[in-house]
mmCIF file of C-alpha atoms in Angstrom:
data_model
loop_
_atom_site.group_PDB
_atom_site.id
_atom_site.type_symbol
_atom_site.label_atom_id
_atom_site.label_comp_id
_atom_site.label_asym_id
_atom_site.label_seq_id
_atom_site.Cartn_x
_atom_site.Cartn_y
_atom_site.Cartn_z
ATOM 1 C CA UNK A 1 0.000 0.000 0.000
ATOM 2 C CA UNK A 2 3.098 2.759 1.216
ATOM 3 C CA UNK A 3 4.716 1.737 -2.404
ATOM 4 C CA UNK A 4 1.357 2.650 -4.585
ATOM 5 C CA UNK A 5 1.198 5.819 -2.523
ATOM 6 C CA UNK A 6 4.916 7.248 -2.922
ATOM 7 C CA UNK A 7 4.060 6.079 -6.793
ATOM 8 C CA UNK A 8 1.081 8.060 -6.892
ATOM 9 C CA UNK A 9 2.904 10.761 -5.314
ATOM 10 C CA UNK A 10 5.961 10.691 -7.480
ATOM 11 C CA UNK A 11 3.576 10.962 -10.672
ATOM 12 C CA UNK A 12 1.833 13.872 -9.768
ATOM 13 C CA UNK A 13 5.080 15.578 -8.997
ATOM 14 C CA UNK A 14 6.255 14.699 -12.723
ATOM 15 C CA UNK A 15 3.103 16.010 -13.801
ATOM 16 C CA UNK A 16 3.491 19.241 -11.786
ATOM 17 C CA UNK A 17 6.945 20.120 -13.625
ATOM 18 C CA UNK A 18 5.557 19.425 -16.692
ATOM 19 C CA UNK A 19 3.100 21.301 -16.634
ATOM 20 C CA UNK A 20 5.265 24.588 -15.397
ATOM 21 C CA UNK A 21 7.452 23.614 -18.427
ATOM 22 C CA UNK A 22 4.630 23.696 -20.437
ATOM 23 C CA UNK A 23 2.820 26.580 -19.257
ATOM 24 C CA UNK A 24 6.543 28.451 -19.390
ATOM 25 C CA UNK A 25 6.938 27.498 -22.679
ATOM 26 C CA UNK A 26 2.978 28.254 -24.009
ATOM 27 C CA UNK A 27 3.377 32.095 -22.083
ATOM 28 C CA UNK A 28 -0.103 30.925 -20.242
ATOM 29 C CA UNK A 29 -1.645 33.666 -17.767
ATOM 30 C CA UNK A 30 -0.194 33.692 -14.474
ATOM 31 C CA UNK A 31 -3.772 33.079 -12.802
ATOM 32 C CA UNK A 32 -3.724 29.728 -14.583
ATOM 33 C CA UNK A 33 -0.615 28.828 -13.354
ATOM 34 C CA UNK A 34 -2.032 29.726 -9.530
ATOM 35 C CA UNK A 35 -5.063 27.176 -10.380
ATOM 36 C CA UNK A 36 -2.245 24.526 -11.488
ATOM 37 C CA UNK A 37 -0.565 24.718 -8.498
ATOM 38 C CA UNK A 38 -3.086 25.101 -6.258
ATOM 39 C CA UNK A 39 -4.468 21.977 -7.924
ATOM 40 C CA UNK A 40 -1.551 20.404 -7.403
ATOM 41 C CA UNK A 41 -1.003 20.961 -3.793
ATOM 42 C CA UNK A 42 -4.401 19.949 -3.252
ATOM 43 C CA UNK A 43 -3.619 16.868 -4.784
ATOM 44 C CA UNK A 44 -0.053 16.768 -2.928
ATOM 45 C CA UNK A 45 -2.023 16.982 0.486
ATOM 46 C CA UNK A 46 -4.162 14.612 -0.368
ATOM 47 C CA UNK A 47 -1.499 12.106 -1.335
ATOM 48 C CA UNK A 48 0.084 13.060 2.263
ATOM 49 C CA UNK A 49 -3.071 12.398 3.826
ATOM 50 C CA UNK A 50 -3.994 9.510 2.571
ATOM 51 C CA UNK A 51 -0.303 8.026 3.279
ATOM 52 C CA UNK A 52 -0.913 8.967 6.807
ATOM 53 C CA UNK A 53 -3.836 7.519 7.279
ATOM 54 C CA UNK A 54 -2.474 4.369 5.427
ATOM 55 C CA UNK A 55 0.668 4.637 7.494
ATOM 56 C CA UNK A 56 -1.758 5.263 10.796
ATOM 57 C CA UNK A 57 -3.528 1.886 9.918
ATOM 58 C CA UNK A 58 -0.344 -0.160 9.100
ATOM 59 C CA UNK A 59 0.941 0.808 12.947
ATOM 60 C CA UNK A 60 -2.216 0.183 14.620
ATOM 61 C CA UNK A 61 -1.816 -3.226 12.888
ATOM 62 C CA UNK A 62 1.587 -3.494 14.095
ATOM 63 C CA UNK A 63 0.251 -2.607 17.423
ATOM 64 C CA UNK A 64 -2.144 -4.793 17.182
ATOM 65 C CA UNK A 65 -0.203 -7.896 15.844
ATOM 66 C CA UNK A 66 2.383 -6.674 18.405
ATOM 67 C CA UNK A 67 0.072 -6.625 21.306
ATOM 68 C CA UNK A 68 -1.444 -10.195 20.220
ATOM 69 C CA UNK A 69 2.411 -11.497 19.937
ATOM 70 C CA UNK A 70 3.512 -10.173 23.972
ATOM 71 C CA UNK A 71 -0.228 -11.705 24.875
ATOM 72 C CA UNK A 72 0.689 -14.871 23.109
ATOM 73 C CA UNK A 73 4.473 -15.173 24.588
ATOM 74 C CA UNK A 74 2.962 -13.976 27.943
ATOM 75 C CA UNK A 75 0.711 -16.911 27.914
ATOM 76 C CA UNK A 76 3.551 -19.023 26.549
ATOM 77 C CA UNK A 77 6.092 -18.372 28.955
ATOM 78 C CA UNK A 78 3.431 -18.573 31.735
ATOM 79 C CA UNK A 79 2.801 -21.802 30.845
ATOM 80 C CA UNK A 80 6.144 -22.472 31.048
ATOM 81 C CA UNK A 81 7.080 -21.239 34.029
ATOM 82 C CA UNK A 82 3.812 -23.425 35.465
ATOM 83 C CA UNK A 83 5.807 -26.523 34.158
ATOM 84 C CA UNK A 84 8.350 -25.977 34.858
ATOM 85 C CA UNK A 85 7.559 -24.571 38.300
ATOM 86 C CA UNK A 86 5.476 -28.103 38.894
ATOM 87 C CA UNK A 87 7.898 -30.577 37.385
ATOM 88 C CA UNK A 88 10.710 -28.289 39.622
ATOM 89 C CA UNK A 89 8.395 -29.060 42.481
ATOM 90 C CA UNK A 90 7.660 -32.701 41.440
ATOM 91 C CA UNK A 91 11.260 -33.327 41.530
ATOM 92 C CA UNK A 92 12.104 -31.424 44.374
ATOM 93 C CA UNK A 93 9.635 -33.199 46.154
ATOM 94 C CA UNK A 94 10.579 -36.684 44.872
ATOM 95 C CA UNK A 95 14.672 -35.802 45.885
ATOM 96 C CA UNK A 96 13.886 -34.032 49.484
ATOM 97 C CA UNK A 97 11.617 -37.058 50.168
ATOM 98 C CA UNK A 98 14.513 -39.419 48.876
ATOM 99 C CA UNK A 99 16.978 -37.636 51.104
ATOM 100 C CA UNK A 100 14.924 -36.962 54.116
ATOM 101 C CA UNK A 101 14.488 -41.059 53.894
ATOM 102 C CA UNK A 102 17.870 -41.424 53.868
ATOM 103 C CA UNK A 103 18.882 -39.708 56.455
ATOM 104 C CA UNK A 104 16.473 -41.026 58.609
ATOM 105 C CA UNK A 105 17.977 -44.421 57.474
ATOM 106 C CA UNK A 106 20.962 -43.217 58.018
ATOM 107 C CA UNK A 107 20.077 -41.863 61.500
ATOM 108 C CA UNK A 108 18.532 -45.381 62.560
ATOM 109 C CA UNK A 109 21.944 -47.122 61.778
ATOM 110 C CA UNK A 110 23.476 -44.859 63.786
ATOM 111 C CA UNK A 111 20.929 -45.122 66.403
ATOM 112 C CA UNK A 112 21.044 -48.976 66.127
ATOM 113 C CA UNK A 113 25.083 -48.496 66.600
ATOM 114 C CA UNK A 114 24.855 -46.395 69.365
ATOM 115 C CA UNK A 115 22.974 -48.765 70.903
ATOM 116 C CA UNK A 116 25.050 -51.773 70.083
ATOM 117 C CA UNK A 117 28.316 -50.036 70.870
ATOM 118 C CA UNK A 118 26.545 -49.345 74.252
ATOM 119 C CA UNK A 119 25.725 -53.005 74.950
ATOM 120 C CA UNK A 120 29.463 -53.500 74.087
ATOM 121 C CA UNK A 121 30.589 -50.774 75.852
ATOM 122 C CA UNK A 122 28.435 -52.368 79.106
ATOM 123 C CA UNK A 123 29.802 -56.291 78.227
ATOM 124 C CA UNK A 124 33.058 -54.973 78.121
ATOM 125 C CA UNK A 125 32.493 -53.565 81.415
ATOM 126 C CA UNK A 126 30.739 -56.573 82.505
ATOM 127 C CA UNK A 127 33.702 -58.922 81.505
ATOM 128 C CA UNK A 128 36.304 -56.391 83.334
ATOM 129 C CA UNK A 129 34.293 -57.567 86.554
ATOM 130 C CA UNK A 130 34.196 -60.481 86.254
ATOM 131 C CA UNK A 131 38.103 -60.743 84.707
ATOM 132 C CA UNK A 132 39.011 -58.638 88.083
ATOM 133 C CA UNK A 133 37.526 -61.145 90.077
ATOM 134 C CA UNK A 134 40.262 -63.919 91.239
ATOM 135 C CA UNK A 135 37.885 -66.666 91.582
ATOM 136 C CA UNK A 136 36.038 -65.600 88.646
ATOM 137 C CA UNK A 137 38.802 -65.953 86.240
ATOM 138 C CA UNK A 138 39.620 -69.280 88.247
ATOM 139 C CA UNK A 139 36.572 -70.868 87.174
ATOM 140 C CA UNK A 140 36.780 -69.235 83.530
ATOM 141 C CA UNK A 141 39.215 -71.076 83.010
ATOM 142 C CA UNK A 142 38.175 -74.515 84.442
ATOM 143 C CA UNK A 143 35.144 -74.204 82.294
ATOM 144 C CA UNK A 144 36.861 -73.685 79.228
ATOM 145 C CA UNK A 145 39.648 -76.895 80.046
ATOM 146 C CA UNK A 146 36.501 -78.825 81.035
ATOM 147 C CA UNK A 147 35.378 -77.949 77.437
ATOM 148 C CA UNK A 148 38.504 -79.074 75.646
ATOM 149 C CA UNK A 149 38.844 -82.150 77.629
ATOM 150 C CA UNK A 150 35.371 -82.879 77.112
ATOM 151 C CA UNK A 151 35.772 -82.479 73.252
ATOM 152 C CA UNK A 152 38.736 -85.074 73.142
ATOM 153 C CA UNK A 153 38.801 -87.663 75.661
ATOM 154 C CA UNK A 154 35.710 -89.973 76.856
ATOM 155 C CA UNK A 155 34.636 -89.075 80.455
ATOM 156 C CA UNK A 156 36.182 -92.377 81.843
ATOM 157 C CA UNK A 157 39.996 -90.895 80.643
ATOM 158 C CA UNK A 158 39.545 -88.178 83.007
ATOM 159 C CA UNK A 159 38.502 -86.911 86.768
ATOM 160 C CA UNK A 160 37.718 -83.613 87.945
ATOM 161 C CA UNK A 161 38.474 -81.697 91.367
ATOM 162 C CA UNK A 162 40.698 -84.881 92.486
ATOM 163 C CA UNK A 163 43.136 -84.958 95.395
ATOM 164 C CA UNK A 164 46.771 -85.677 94.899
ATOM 165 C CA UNK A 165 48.368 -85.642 98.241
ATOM 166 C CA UNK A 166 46.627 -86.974 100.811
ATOM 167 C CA UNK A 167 48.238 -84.374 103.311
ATOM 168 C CA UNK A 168 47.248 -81.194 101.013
ATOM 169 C CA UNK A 169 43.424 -80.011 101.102
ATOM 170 C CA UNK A 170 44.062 -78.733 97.454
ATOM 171 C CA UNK A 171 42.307 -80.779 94.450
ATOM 172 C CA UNK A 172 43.641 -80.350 91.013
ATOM 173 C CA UNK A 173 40.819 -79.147 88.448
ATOM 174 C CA UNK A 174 41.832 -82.173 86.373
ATOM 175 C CA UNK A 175 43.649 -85.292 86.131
ATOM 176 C CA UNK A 176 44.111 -87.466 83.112
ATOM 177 C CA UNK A 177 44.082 -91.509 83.590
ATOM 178 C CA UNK A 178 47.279 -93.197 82.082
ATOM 179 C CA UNK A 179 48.371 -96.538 81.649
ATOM 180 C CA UNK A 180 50.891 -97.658 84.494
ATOM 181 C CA UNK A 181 53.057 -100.564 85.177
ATOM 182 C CA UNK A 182 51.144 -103.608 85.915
ATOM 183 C CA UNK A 183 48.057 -102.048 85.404
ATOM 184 C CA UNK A 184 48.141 -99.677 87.785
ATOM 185 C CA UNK A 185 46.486 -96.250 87.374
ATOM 186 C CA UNK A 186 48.703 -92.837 87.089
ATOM 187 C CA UNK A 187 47.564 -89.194 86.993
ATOM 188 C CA UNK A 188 48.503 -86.413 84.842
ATOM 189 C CA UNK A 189 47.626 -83.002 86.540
ATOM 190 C CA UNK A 190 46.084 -80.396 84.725
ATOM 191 C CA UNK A 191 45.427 -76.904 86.316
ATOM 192 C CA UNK A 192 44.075 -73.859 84.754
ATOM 193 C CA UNK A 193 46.252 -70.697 85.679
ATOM 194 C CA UNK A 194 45.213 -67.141 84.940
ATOM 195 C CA UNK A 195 47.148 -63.911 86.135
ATOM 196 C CA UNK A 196 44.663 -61.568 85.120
ATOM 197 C CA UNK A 197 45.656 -58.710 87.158
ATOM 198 C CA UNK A 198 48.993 -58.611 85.463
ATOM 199 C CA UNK A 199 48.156 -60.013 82.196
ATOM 200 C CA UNK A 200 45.485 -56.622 81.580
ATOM 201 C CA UNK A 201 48.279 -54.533 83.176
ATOM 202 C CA UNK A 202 50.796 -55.940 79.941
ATOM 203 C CA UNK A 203 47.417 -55.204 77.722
ATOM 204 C CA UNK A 204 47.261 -51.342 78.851
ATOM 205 C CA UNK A 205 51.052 -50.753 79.068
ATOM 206 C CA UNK A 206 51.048 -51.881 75.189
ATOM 207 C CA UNK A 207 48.241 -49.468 74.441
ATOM 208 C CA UNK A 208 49.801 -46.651 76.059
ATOM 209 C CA UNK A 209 53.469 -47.660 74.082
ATOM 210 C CA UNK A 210 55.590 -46.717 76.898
ATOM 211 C CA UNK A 211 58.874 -49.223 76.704
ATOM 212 C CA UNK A 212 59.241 -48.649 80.478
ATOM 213 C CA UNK A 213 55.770 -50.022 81.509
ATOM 214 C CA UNK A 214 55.683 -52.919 78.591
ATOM 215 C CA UNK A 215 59.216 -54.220 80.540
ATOM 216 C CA UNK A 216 58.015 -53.678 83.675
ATOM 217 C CA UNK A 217 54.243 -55.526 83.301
ATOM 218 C CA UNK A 218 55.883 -58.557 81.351
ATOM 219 C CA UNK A 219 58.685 -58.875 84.466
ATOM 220 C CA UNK A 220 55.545 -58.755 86.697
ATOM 221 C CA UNK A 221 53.532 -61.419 84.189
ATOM 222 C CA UNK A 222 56.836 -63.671 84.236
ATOM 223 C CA UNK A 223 56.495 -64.112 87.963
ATOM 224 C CA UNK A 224 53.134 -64.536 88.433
ATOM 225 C CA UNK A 225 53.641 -67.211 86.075
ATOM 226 C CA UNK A 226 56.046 -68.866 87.771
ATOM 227 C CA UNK A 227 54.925 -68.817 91.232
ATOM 228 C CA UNK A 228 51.540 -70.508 89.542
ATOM 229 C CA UNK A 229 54.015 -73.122 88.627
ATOM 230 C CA UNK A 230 55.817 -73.599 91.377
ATOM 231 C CA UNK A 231 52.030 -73.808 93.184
ATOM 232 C CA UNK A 232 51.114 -76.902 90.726
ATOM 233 C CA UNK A 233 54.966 -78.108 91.890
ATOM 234 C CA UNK A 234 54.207 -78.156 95.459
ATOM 235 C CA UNK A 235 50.775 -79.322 95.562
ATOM 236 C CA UNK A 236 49.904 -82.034 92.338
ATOM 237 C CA UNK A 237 53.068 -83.409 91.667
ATOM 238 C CA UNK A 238 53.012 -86.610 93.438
ATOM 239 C CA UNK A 239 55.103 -89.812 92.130
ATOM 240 C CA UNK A 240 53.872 -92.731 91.407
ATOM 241 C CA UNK A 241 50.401 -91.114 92.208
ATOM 242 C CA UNK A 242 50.902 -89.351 89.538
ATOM 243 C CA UNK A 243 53.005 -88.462 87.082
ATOM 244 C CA UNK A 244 56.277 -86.678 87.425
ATOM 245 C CA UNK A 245 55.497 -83.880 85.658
ATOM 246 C CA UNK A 246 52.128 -81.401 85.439
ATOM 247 C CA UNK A 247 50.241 -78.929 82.712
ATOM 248 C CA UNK A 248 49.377 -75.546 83.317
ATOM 249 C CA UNK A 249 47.071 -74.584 80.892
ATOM 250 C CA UNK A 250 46.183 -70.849 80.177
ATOM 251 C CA UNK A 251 43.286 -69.553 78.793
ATOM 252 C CA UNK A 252 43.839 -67.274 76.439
ATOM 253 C CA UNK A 253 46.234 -67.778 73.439
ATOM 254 C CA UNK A 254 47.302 -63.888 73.972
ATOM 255 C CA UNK A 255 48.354 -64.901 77.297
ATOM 256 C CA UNK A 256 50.286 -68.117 76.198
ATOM 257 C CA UNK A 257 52.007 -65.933 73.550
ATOM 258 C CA UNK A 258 53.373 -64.075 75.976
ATOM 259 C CA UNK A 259 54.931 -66.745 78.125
ATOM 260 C CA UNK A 260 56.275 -68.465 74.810
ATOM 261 C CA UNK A 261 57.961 -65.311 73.900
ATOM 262 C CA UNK A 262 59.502 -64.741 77.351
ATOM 263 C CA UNK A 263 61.058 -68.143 77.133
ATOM 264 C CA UNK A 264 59.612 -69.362 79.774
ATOM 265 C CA UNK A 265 58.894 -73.210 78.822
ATOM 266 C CA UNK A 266 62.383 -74.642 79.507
ATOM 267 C CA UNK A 267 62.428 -72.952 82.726
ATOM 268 C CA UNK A 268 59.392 -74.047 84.023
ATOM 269 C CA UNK A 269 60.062 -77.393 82.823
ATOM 270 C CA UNK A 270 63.073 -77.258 84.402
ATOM 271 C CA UNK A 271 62.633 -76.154 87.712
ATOM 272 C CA UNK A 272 59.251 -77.227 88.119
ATOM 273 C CA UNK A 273 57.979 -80.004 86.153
ATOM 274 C CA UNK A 274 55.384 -78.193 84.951
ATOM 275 C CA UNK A 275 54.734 -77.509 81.091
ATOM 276 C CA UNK A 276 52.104 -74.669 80.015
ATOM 277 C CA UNK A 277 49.507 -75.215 77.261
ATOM 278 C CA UNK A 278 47.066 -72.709 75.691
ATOM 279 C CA UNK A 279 43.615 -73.826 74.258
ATOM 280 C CA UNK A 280 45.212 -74.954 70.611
ATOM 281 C CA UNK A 281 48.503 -76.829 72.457
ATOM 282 C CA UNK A 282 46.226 -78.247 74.891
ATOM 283 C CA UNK A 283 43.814 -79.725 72.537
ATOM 284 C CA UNK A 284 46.679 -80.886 70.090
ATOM 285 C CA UNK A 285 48.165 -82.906 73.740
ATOM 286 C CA UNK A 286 44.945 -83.779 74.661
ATOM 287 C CA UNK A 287 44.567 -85.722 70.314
ATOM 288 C CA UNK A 288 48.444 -86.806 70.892
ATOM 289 C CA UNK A 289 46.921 -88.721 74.385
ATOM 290 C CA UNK A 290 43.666 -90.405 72.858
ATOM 291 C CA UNK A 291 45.990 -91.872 69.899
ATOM 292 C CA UNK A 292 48.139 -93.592 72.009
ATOM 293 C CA UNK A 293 45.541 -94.568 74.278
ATOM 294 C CA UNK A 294 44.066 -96.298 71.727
ATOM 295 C CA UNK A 295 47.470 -98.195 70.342
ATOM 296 C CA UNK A 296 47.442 -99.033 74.034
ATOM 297 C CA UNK A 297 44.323 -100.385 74.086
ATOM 298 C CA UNK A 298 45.025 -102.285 70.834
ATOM 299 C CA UNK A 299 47.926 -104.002 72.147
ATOM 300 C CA UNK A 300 46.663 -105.005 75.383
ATOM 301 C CA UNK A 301 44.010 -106.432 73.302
ATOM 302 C CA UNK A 302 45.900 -108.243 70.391
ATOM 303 C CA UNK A 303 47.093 -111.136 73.161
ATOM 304 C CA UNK A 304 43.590 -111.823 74.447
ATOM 305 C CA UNK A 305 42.053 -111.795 70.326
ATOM 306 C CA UNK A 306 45.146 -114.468 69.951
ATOM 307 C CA UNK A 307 43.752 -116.683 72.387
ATOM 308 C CA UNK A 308 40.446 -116.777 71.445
ATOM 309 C CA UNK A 309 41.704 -117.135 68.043
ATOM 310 C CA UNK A 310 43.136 -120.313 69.031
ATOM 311 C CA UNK A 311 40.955 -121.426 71.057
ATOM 312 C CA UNK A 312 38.619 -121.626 68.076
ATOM 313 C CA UNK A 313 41.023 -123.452 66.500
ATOM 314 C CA UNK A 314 40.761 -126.250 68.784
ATOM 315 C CA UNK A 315 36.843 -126.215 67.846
ATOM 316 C CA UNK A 316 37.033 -125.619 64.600
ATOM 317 C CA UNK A 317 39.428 -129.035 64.440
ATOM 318 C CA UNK A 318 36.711 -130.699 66.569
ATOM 319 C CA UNK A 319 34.336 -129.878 64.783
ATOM 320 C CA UNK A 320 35.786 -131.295 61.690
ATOM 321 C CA UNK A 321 36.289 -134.732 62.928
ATOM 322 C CA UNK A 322 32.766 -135.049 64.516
ATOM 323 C CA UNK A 323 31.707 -133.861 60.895
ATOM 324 C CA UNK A 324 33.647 -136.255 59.252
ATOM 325 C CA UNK A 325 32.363 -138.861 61.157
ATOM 326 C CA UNK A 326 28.953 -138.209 60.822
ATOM 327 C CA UNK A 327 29.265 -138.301 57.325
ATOM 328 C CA UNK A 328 31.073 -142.062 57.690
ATOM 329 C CA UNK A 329 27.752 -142.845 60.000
ATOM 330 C CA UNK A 330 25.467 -141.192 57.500
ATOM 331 C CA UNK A 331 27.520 -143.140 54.220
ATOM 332 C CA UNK A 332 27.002 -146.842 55.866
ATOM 333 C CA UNK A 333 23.206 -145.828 56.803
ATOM 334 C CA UNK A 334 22.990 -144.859 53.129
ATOM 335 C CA UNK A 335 24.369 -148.425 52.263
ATOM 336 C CA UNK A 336 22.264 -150.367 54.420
ATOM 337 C CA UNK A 337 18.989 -148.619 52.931
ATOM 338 C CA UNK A 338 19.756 -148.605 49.122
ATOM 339 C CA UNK A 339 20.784 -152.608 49.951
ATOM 340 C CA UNK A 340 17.451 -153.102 51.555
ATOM 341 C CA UNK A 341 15.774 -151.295 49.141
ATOM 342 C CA UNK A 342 17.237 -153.695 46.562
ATOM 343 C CA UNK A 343 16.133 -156.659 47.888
ATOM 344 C CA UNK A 344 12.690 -156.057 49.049
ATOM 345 C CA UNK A 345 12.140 -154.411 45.656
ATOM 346 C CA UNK A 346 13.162 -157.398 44.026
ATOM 347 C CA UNK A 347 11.287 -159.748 45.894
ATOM 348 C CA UNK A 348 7.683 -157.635 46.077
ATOM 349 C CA UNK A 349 8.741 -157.395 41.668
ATOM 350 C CA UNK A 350 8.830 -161.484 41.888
ATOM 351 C CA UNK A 351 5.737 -162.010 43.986
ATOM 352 C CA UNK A 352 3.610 -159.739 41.858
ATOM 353 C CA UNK A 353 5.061 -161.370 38.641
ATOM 354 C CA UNK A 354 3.479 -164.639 40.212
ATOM 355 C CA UNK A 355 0.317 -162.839 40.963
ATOM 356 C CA UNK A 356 0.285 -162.205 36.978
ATOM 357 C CA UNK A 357 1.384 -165.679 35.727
ATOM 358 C CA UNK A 358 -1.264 -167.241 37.837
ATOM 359 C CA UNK A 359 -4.177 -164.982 36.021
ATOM 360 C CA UNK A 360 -2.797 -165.890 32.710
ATOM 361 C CA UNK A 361 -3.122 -169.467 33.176
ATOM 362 C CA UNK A 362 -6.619 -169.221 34.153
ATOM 363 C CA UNK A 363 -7.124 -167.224 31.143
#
């Protein structure tokens, strides 16, 4: 529309000059000439005019195509900002729910932890009592040899709480039967030892890593040791009653390291008789004991299975010649009836052939 206007425009401009050239040219009146170019301008203004009104239209239709593009992108964006607003929410939802379930997860472990590290906490305090108790860890220790021994032998290789000195009031926790000469019983003592004062005292020196204390608690642990020893010496170590030597047998394989590492089995040995076992060395003595109880057994045994062997020899001859005569006995009774057979069978044969001849002839 703004292109046939400025045309429109552009001819009546041509027009306009032409006409001045022409009227110049023709010598019209000058009143004529006023008419022209008032005709002109007229039609100048009117071009004007109407390209302002068509311009005036155009932008209202901008305006308007404008105004219905910002309502449309308004709405647009609106509705994306809802979405993404709800999926934001939607997922923030969904993740704080996820997390808050975690954590409370989380929080129960650690509530469940608590409350297990407080049980341990209170058995660990629970065991300290009863580890400081002397007569406590006495009978800790019983029960746990009484388990091993239990495990191995058969209740009839063992006895419990017996007396080996009949002038000492002390009973050994155990005593393991042996074979003796001529049949005679002999006891192996076992006693369970542990120092638990000074074997906890070694524990908390190591976990404070001063040198000093370590030397000094394992000096205190090596005598405690050996005056347990030299206890099982004095009051279970009774020859022939029992044997000439005695086991001390300590709980805890921690504990038995240590007196292995402080070199402490030759000595004891030595000047005591008495050999220390933890709960692996015992039950390894206690297997070594049942096997050669049993090749014992075996060849105590082997002469009494000889004699019956032979004596079932002698039965087993016996019994062949009263077989073998039985079967001479049964062979001449055989004899007699197949020769009676014979003859009465060949007599009854002749009597009944005369029974036939004689019914012929009457015939």
């Amino acid at each position: 529309m703004n292109i046939i206007v400025i045309l429109l425009l552009i001819v009546c401009i041509a027009s306009m000059l032409m006409s001045i050239l022409v009227l110049t040219r023709t010598g019209e009146n000058e009143s004529r000439m006023d008419s022209y170019f008032k005709a002109y301008g007229d039609a100048i203004a009117k071009s004007q005019m109407t390209m302002s009104e068509h311009q005036d239209l155009r932008l209202k239709e901008l305006n308007d195509s404008m105004a219905r593009l910002r309502a449309d992108s308004n709405t647009q964006i609106e509705n994306i900002r809802q979405t993404v607003d709800e999926k934001l929410q939607t997922t923030l939802d969904t993740r704080l729910t996820k997390s808050f379930g975690l954590v409370n997860d989380r929080l129960e472990q650690v509530y469940r932890g608590i409350g297990e590290m407080q049980s341990v906490a209170q058995s660990v305090g629970d065991l300290r009592k009863i580890l400081s108790n002397v007569k406590t860890r006495g009978i800790l220790g019983e029960v746990q040899l009484g388990a091993i021994l239990e495990q191995v032998l058969s209740p009839g290789q063992y006895v419990k709480n017996a007396r080996m000195k009949e002038n000492c009031r002390e009973n050994v926790e155990f005593a393991i039967r042996m074979p003796g000469i001529d049949d005679h019983e002999v006891f192996l003592p076992i006693d369970a030892k542990f120092p638990g004062d000074a074997y906890n005292a070694l524990l908390e020196a190591y976990d404070l890593g001063e040198k000093d204390q370590i030397a000094e608690a394992k000096k205190r642990l090596v005598n405690r040791i050996e005056s347990e020893a030299k206890d099982i010496n004095v009051k279970y170590i009774n020859p022939p009653v029992t044997t000439d030597f005695a086991i001390m047998f300590l709980p805890f394989e921690g504990l038995y390291s240590e007196a292995i590492n402080a070199g402490l089995i030759e000595p004891l040995q030595r000047k005591y008789k008495v050999s220390i076992a933890g709960p692996t060395t015992m039950a390894a003595l206690l297997s070594s004991l049942q096997m050669g109880f049993n090749t014992l057994a075996i060849e105590k045994k082997s002469s009494e299975v000889w004699e019956l062997l032979h004596a079932v020899r002698k039965e087993f001859d016996r019994f062949e010649a009263v077989i073998a005569k039985s079967q001479g006995h049964l062979k001449m009774a055989s004899d007699d009836i197949d020769e009676l057979a014979g003859v009465r069978m060949r007599r009854m044969k002749r009597a009944l052939q005369r029974v036939t001849d004689i019914d012929d002839k009457e015939d």
